[in-house]
């Protein structure tokens, strides 16, 4: 792989790898680097510092300031796209003819730049973004933020057909595959890269129920409040909620239940331990978009996973989980799972389900084969 050079355009600095999209970007970079690919990484800075760890994985790392000026709000292009257009980036890409991977529709404006029209540019779609923003609007209280999310959803729907200009589109789920196939003949199903290179689930029984996620995101906050109200508060099993930046409203809500514990801003090591020591990872979403990375992490590192249908929609991971839609069915499933040890047979079955399709090395090889083919 020594002679393979690849430009990767990241919508944000992909370290620390502590939320959806940047997890996918960082662990793809790590895997490609381990394979000997020379990575030219271009990052838009947005609320994150430069990351020293990236220098050890990439041939070069170049940072660009994301232009979040208010005037960008009124562009016909989506705000997440227009705020990441950079002349300096284009000039750097014109210095050679290496293939280019746009991480996220956020960075896909490059596909419309005539100066790059002869280049091998592929798009990694982390979501059908207009669906994501529409559902985000629905879960956001009335006000400016909700209005912005609705406007952004409409702009993204108009913009997403730009995918037809990519050499290939890499998608995370069957649902996304069907959507982007309307715009591009070369759509490749490539689930998200993730932290685990192997299944590390501990056999036996765990000590608590666990929900984890970024608790400052409205989608996750809606899900965890629903779980507390309808599930965790109805059982006597020890329960843990863990994640980034829990709001005061959630802290107050959890205080009412002595058997529920809130762990704010756990380190990566602490989070891995919480997932590993849980008896059941309970994961719920009301947004059936993309592939939920926390689900993959729970399947690679944790025992039983109880999910609602939206969490596994289009992922092919239904068989690795217990799926329940209503609070009643979740409570019934928890009664059974709480008393069931995770066995060696369960572990063998889990490994069988996850091998291949969800393996980081397999997916990196798939990406290189697609991008470097004639």
Short mmCIF file of C-alpha atoms in Angstrom, two decimals:
data_model
loop_
_atom_site.label_atom_id
_atom_site.label_comp_id
_atom_site.label_asym_id
_atom_site.label_seq_id
_atom_site.Cartn_x
_atom_site.Cartn_y
_atom_site.Cartn_z
CA UNK A 1 0.00 0.00 0.00
CA UNK A 2 3.04 2.28 0.20
CA UNK A 3 2.32 3.83 -3.20
CA UNK A 4 -1.34 4.60 -2.37
CA UNK A 5 -2.05 8.22 -1.47
CA UNK A 6 -5.53 9.33 -0.45
CA UNK A 7 -7.03 12.72 0.42
CA UNK A 8 -9.66 12.53 3.16
CA UNK A 9 -11.83 15.60 3.74
CA UNK A 10 -13.26 15.46 7.26
CA UNK A 11 -16.23 17.63 8.29
CA UNK A 12 -14.67 18.06 11.75
CA UNK A 13 -11.47 17.17 13.58
CA UNK A 14 -11.96 13.41 14.10
CA UNK A 15 -10.40 13.28 17.56
CA UNK A 16 -11.47 12.66 20.26
CA UNK A 17 -13.61 9.96 18.60
CA UNK A 18 -16.60 10.41 20.88
CA UNK A 19 -19.65 10.87 18.66
CA UNK A 20 -21.15 9.20 15.58
CA UNK A 21 -19.57 10.64 12.45
CA UNK A 22 -16.11 11.35 13.85
CA UNK A 23 -15.90 7.80 15.23
CA UNK A 24 -16.42 6.51 11.69
CA UNK A 25 -13.80 8.89 10.27
CA UNK A 26 -11.13 8.31 12.94
CA UNK A 27 -11.21 4.51 12.93
CA UNK A 28 -11.23 4.43 9.12
CA UNK A 29 -8.09 6.61 9.17
CA UNK A 30 -6.49 4.35 11.78
CA UNK A 31 -7.21 1.20 9.76
CA UNK A 32 -6.02 2.70 6.45
CA UNK A 33 -2.86 3.96 8.15
CA UNK A 34 -2.15 0.49 9.56
CA UNK A 35 -2.51 -0.85 6.00
CA UNK A 36 0.24 1.51 4.80
CA UNK A 37 -1.92 4.08 2.96
CA UNK A 38 -0.45 7.60 2.87
CA UNK A 39 -3.31 9.79 4.12
CA UNK A 40 -3.54 13.50 3.38
CA UNK A 41 -6.11 14.61 5.94
CA UNK A 42 -8.02 17.89 5.61
CA UNK A 43 -10.09 18.89 8.68
CA UNK A 44 -12.58 21.69 9.23
CA UNK A 45 -12.22 23.00 12.77
CA UNK A 46 -15.45 23.51 14.64
CA UNK A 47 -15.36 23.55 18.43
CA UNK A 48 -12.35 21.18 18.48
CA UNK A 49 -8.61 21.61 18.84
CA UNK A 50 -5.88 20.30 16.56
CA UNK A 51 -5.16 16.68 17.46
CA UNK A 52 -1.57 15.43 17.80
CA UNK A 53 -2.64 11.78 17.43
CA UNK A 54 -3.61 12.43 13.79
CA UNK A 55 -0.01 13.33 12.90
CA UNK A 56 1.10 9.77 13.71
CA UNK A 57 -1.54 8.29 11.39
CA UNK A 58 -1.36 10.65 8.41
CA UNK A 59 1.30 11.85 5.99
CA UNK A 60 -0.02 15.37 6.50
CA UNK A 61 -2.86 17.04 8.40
CA UNK A 62 -4.17 20.41 7.25
CA UNK A 63 -6.77 22.40 9.19
CA UNK A 64 -9.30 24.90 7.82
CA UNK A 65 -11.52 27.17 9.85
CA UNK A 66 -15.19 26.49 9.27
CA UNK A 67 -16.93 29.73 8.23
CA UNK A 68 -19.91 29.93 10.58
CA UNK A 69 -20.71 33.59 9.87
CA UNK A 70 -24.41 34.46 10.07
CA UNK A 71 -24.64 35.37 6.37
CA UNK A 72 -24.07 31.69 5.48
CA UNK A 73 -27.50 30.93 6.99
CA UNK A 74 -29.14 32.55 3.94
CA UNK A 75 -27.37 30.53 1.26
CA UNK A 76 -29.38 28.27 -1.06
CA UNK A 77 -26.89 25.54 -0.24
CA UNK A 78 -27.20 23.74 3.11
CA UNK A 79 -25.49 25.57 5.94
CA UNK A 80 -23.49 22.44 6.85
CA UNK A 81 -22.09 22.50 3.29
CA UNK A 82 -21.55 26.19 2.53
CA UNK A 83 -19.80 26.76 5.87
CA UNK A 84 -17.21 24.15 4.81
CA UNK A 85 -16.32 25.52 1.38
CA UNK A 86 -12.69 26.58 1.26
CA UNK A 87 -10.56 27.98 -1.55
CA UNK A 88 -7.43 26.96 0.37
CA UNK A 89 -8.66 23.37 0.40
CA UNK A 90 -9.25 23.35 -3.37
CA UNK A 91 -5.79 24.80 -4.01
CA UNK A 92 -4.21 22.08 -1.85
CA UNK A 93 -6.12 19.36 -3.71
CA UNK A 94 -4.96 20.74 -7.07
CA UNK A 95 -1.30 20.11 -6.16
CA UNK A 96 -1.60 16.41 -7.11
CA UNK A 97 -4.05 13.95 -8.63
CA UNK A 98 -4.61 11.57 -5.69
CA UNK A 99 -8.16 10.24 -5.11
CA UNK A 100 -10.37 12.23 -2.74
CA UNK A 101 -12.83 10.90 -0.14
CA UNK A 102 -15.44 13.41 1.03
CA UNK A 103 -16.49 12.43 4.55
CA UNK A 104 -20.14 13.41 4.82
CA UNK A 105 -22.44 15.37 2.52
CA UNK A 106 -21.06 18.30 4.55
CA UNK A 107 -17.89 18.30 2.38
CA UNK A 108 -19.53 17.37 -0.95
CA UNK A 109 -19.41 20.88 -2.49
CA UNK A 110 -16.09 19.73 -4.02
CA UNK A 111 -18.13 17.59 -6.45
CA UNK A 112 -19.48 20.80 -7.99
CA UNK A 113 -16.10 22.51 -8.44
CA UNK A 114 -15.18 22.51 -12.16
CA UNK A 115 -11.46 22.66 -11.33
CA UNK A 116 -11.77 19.17 -9.82
CA UNK A 117 -14.11 17.75 -12.48
CA UNK A 118 -11.55 15.25 -13.79
CA UNK A 119 -10.64 13.92 -10.35
CA UNK A 120 -11.52 10.64 -8.68
CA UNK A 121 -13.83 11.86 -5.90
CA UNK A 122 -15.94 9.52 -3.78
CA UNK A 123 -18.55 10.41 -1.15
CA UNK A 124 -18.97 8.76 2.23
CA UNK A 125 -22.58 9.38 3.28
CA UNK A 126 -23.01 8.99 7.04
CA UNK A 127 -26.76 9.52 6.77
CA UNK A 128 -29.52 10.58 4.48
CA UNK A 129 -28.93 14.02 5.95
CA UNK A 130 -32.24 15.63 4.98
CA UNK A 131 -34.06 12.84 6.87
CA UNK A 132 -31.78 13.34 9.86
CA UNK A 133 -32.45 17.09 10.00
CA UNK A 134 -36.20 16.66 9.48
CA UNK A 135 -36.36 14.23 12.42
CA UNK A 136 -34.07 16.50 14.44
CA UNK A 137 -36.55 19.34 13.89
CA UNK A 138 -39.37 17.12 15.13
CA UNK A 139 -37.49 16.38 18.38
CA UNK A 140 -36.46 20.02 18.98
CA UNK A 141 -38.70 22.42 20.98
CA UNK A 142 -40.39 25.24 19.05
CA UNK A 143 -38.08 28.16 18.35
CA UNK A 144 -35.25 29.32 16.08
CA UNK A 145 -33.36 26.01 16.32
CA UNK A 146 -36.35 23.99 15.13
CA UNK A 147 -36.95 26.41 12.26
CA UNK A 148 -33.27 26.16 11.25
CA UNK A 149 -33.39 22.36 11.23
CA UNK A 150 -36.47 22.43 8.98
CA UNK A 151 -34.85 24.87 6.56
CA UNK A 152 -31.69 22.78 6.52
CA UNK A 153 -33.68 19.60 5.79
CA UNK A 154 -35.25 21.26 2.71
CA UNK A 155 -31.89 22.57 1.46
CA UNK A 156 -30.25 19.18 1.97
CA UNK A 157 -32.98 17.42 -0.01
CA UNK A 158 -32.27 19.74 -2.94
CA UNK A 159 -28.51 19.32 -2.57
CA UNK A 160 -28.16 15.55 -2.10
CA UNK A 161 -28.54 14.68 -5.83
CA UNK A 162 -24.96 16.02 -6.13
CA UNK A 163 -24.07 12.41 -5.25
CA UNK A 164 -24.47 11.58 -8.97
CA UNK A 165 -21.17 13.41 -9.62
CA UNK A 166 -19.19 11.10 -7.31
CA UNK A 167 -17.27 8.11 -8.65
CA UNK A 168 -18.93 6.07 -5.89
CA UNK A 169 -21.03 6.61 -2.76
CA UNK A 170 -20.28 4.59 0.38
CA UNK A 171 -23.33 4.19 2.64
CA UNK A 172 -23.87 2.76 6.13
CA UNK A 173 -27.23 0.97 5.78
CA UNK A 174 -29.60 -0.74 3.35
CA UNK A 175 -32.02 2.16 3.66
CA UNK A 176 -29.32 4.65 2.65
CA UNK A 177 -28.25 2.29 -0.16
CA UNK A 178 -31.75 2.43 -1.65
CA UNK A 179 -31.87 6.23 -1.39
CA UNK A 180 -28.50 7.01 -3.00
CA UNK A 181 -28.97 4.38 -5.72
CA UNK A 182 -31.43 6.82 -7.33
CA UNK A 183 -28.50 9.21 -7.93
CA UNK A 184 -25.46 6.99 -8.47
CA UNK A 185 -24.91 3.58 -10.06
CA UNK A 186 -21.89 2.83 -7.86
CA UNK A 187 -23.31 2.71 -4.32
CA UNK A 188 -21.36 0.54 -1.88
CA UNK A 189 -22.69 -0.67 1.46
CA UNK A 190 -19.88 -0.05 3.97
CA UNK A 191 -20.95 0.02 7.64
CA UNK A 192 -19.28 2.49 9.99
CA UNK A 193 -15.73 2.00 11.18
CA UNK A 194 -15.58 1.60 14.95
CA UNK A 195 -13.22 1.19 17.88
CA UNK A 196 -13.30 -2.59 18.19
CA UNK A 197 -11.30 -4.87 15.95
CA UNK A 198 -12.58 -7.91 17.81
CA UNK A 199 -15.53 -9.01 19.96
CA UNK A 200 -14.58 -8.64 23.64
CA UNK A 201 -17.88 -9.55 25.32
CA UNK A 202 -17.52 -11.11 28.79
CA UNK A 203 -19.54 -14.26 29.43
CA UNK A 204 -21.62 -14.56 32.60
CA UNK A 205 -23.91 -11.96 34.13
CA UNK A 206 -23.59 -8.19 34.37
CA UNK A 207 -24.58 -5.82 37.16
CA UNK A 208 -26.97 -3.24 35.68
CA UNK A 209 -28.97 -1.97 32.71
CA UNK A 210 -27.15 0.67 30.64
CA UNK A 211 -28.14 3.43 28.24
CA UNK A 212 -25.30 5.48 26.74
CA UNK A 213 -25.06 8.32 24.25
CA UNK A 214 -24.28 12.02 23.81
CA UNK A 215 -26.84 13.42 26.26
CA UNK A 216 -26.64 16.98 24.89
CA UNK A 217 -28.14 15.86 21.54
CA UNK A 218 -31.92 16.34 21.46
CA UNK A 219 -32.52 12.95 19.82
CA UNK A 220 -30.66 11.12 22.62
CA UNK A 221 -32.20 13.24 25.37
CA UNK A 222 -35.68 12.42 24.05
CA UNK A 223 -34.80 8.71 24.02
CA UNK A 224 -33.32 8.59 27.53
CA UNK A 225 -36.19 10.59 29.07
CA UNK A 226 -38.61 8.13 27.49
CA UNK A 227 -36.60 5.20 28.90
CA UNK A 228 -36.54 6.69 32.40
CA UNK A 229 -40.28 7.43 32.35
CA UNK A 230 -41.50 4.18 30.81
CA UNK A 231 -38.83 1.52 31.47
CA UNK A 232 -36.06 2.19 34.01
CA UNK A 233 -38.44 3.68 36.59
CA UNK A 234 -40.68 0.57 36.35
CA UNK A 235 -37.97 -1.96 37.31
CA UNK A 236 -35.90 -2.45 40.44
CA UNK A 237 -32.71 -3.53 38.60
CA UNK A 238 -29.76 -1.14 39.01
CA UNK A 239 -29.70 1.13 35.96
CA UNK A 240 -27.00 3.44 34.59
CA UNK A 241 -27.25 6.34 32.13
CA UNK A 242 -23.88 7.46 30.78
CA UNK A 243 -22.81 10.09 28.28
CA UNK A 244 -21.58 13.53 27.39
CA UNK A 245 -22.93 16.74 28.89
CA UNK A 246 -26.22 15.68 30.53
CA UNK A 247 -28.51 18.71 30.95
CA UNK A 248 -29.72 19.81 34.39
CA UNK A 249 -33.24 18.59 33.55
CA UNK A 250 -31.98 15.01 33.18
CA UNK A 251 -29.90 15.20 36.36
CA UNK A 252 -33.03 16.32 38.24
CA UNK A 253 -35.17 13.60 36.63
CA UNK A 254 -32.77 10.78 37.55
CA UNK A 255 -32.45 11.97 41.17
CA UNK A 256 -36.01 10.81 41.82
CA UNK A 257 -34.99 7.16 41.41
CA UNK A 258 -32.37 5.76 43.82
CA UNK A 259 -31.70 2.71 41.60
CA UNK A 260 -30.78 4.87 38.57
CA UNK A 261 -27.25 6.34 38.39
CA UNK A 262 -26.06 9.06 36.00
CA UNK A 263 -22.42 9.00 34.83
CA UNK A 264 -21.51 12.31 33.20
CA UNK A 265 -18.69 12.61 30.65
CA UNK A 266 -17.04 9.21 31.19
CA UNK A 267 -13.57 8.66 29.73
CA UNK A 268 -13.20 6.18 26.86
CA UNK A 269 -11.81 3.58 29.28
CA UNK A 270 -14.67 4.14 31.73
CA UNK A 271 -17.26 3.96 28.94
CA UNK A 272 -15.83 0.68 27.64
CA UNK A 273 -15.99 -0.75 31.16
CA UNK A 274 -19.60 0.40 31.62
CA UNK A 275 -20.60 -1.34 28.37
CA UNK A 276 -18.67 -4.51 29.25
CA UNK A 277 -20.04 -4.83 32.83
CA UNK A 278 -23.71 -4.23 31.94
CA UNK A 279 -26.14 -7.13 31.80
CA UNK A 280 -28.26 -5.39 29.15
CA UNK A 281 -27.37 -2.43 26.94
CA UNK A 282 -30.73 -0.74 26.34
CA UNK A 283 -30.61 1.40 23.19
CA UNK A 284 -33.52 3.41 21.89
CA UNK A 285 -33.90 5.95 19.10
CA UNK A 286 -36.77 7.77 17.45
CA UNK A 287 -34.61 8.60 14.41
CA UNK A 288 -34.17 5.62 12.06
CA UNK A 289 -31.27 7.25 10.18
CA UNK A 290 -27.79 5.94 9.47
CA UNK A 291 -26.15 3.20 11.52
CA UNK A 292 -26.00 3.82 15.26
CA UNK A 293 -22.35 3.40 16.26
CA UNK A 294 -23.22 2.98 19.91
CA UNK A 295 -25.09 -0.18 18.87
CA UNK A 296 -21.98 -1.61 17.18
CA UNK A 297 -19.88 -0.74 20.24
CA UNK A 298 -22.41 -2.45 22.51
CA UNK A 299 -22.48 -5.57 20.32
CA UNK A 300 -18.67 -5.81 20.16
CA UNK A 301 -18.13 -5.12 23.86
CA UNK A 302 -21.35 -5.78 25.78
CA UNK A 303 -23.66 -8.66 26.61
CA UNK A 304 -27.33 -8.47 25.65
CA UNK A 305 -28.67 -5.57 23.59
CA UNK A 306 -32.33 -4.57 23.90
CA UNK A 307 -33.33 -2.14 21.13
CA UNK A 308 -36.41 -0.68 19.47
CA UNK A 309 -37.02 -1.31 15.73
CA UNK A 310 -35.76 2.15 14.68
CA UNK A 311 -32.34 1.41 16.22
CA UNK A 312 -31.71 -1.51 13.86
CA UNK A 313 -33.71 -0.42 10.79
CA UNK A 314 -31.76 -1.23 7.62
CA UNK A 315 -28.69 -2.39 9.58
CA UNK A 316 -29.06 -6.16 9.35
CA UNK A 317 -28.27 -6.34 13.09
CA UNK A 318 -31.75 -7.43 14.23
CA UNK A 319 -30.61 -11.01 14.86
CA UNK A 320 -27.87 -9.88 17.23
CA UNK A 321 -30.35 -7.97 19.43
CA UNK A 322 -33.62 -8.41 21.28
CA UNK A 323 -36.07 -6.07 19.52
CA UNK A 324 -39.05 -4.61 21.41
CA UNK A 325 -41.23 -1.66 20.42
CA UNK A 326 -43.50 -0.87 23.40
CA UNK A 327 -42.61 -0.22 27.04
CA UNK A 328 -44.56 -3.35 27.97
CA UNK A 329 -42.56 -5.57 25.60
CA UNK A 330 -39.30 -3.98 26.78
CA UNK A 331 -40.16 -4.66 30.43
CA UNK A 332 -41.07 -8.24 29.62
CA UNK A 333 -37.78 -8.75 27.74
CA UNK A 334 -35.77 -7.22 30.59
CA UNK A 335 -37.31 -9.64 33.10
CA UNK A 336 -36.02 -12.54 30.99
CA UNK A 337 -32.62 -11.05 30.10
CA UNK A 338 -31.81 -10.01 33.67
CA UNK A 339 -31.77 -13.62 34.79
CA UNK A 340 -29.99 -15.03 31.72
CA UNK A 341 -26.19 -15.44 31.75
CA UNK A 342 -24.40 -14.59 28.49
CA UNK A 343 -22.94 -17.98 27.51
CA UNK A 344 -20.01 -19.21 25.44
CA UNK A 345 -22.58 -20.24 22.81
CA UNK A 346 -23.95 -16.67 22.76
CA UNK A 347 -20.40 -15.38 22.27
CA UNK A 348 -19.74 -17.70 19.32
CA UNK A 349 -23.02 -16.63 17.72
CA UNK A 350 -22.22 -12.92 18.24
CA UNK A 351 -18.81 -13.29 16.58
CA UNK A 352 -20.38 -15.11 13.63
CA UNK A 353 -22.94 -12.32 13.11
CA UNK A 354 -20.37 -9.51 13.18
CA UNK A 355 -17.52 -10.99 11.14
CA UNK A 356 -16.94 -9.69 7.61
CA UNK A 357 -19.54 -7.00 6.98
CA UNK A 358 -18.77 -5.01 10.16
CA UNK A 359 -15.02 -5.65 10.23
CA UNK A 360 -12.86 -2.49 9.91
CA UNK A 361 -10.17 -4.18 7.79
CA UNK A 362 -12.71 -5.74 5.44
CA UNK A 363 -14.38 -2.36 4.89
CA UNK A 364 -11.08 -0.51 4.39
CA UNK A 365 -10.13 -3.04 1.71
CA UNK A 366 -13.54 -2.54 0.08
CA UNK A 367 -13.03 1.24 0.05
CA UNK A 368 -9.54 0.98 -1.52
CA UNK A 369 -10.67 -1.53 -4.12
CA UNK A 370 -13.50 0.82 -5.17
CA UNK A 371 -11.51 4.06 -5.09
CA UNK A 372 -8.39 2.79 -6.84
CA UNK A 373 -10.15 0.74 -9.54
CA UNK A 374 -10.03 2.05 -13.11
#
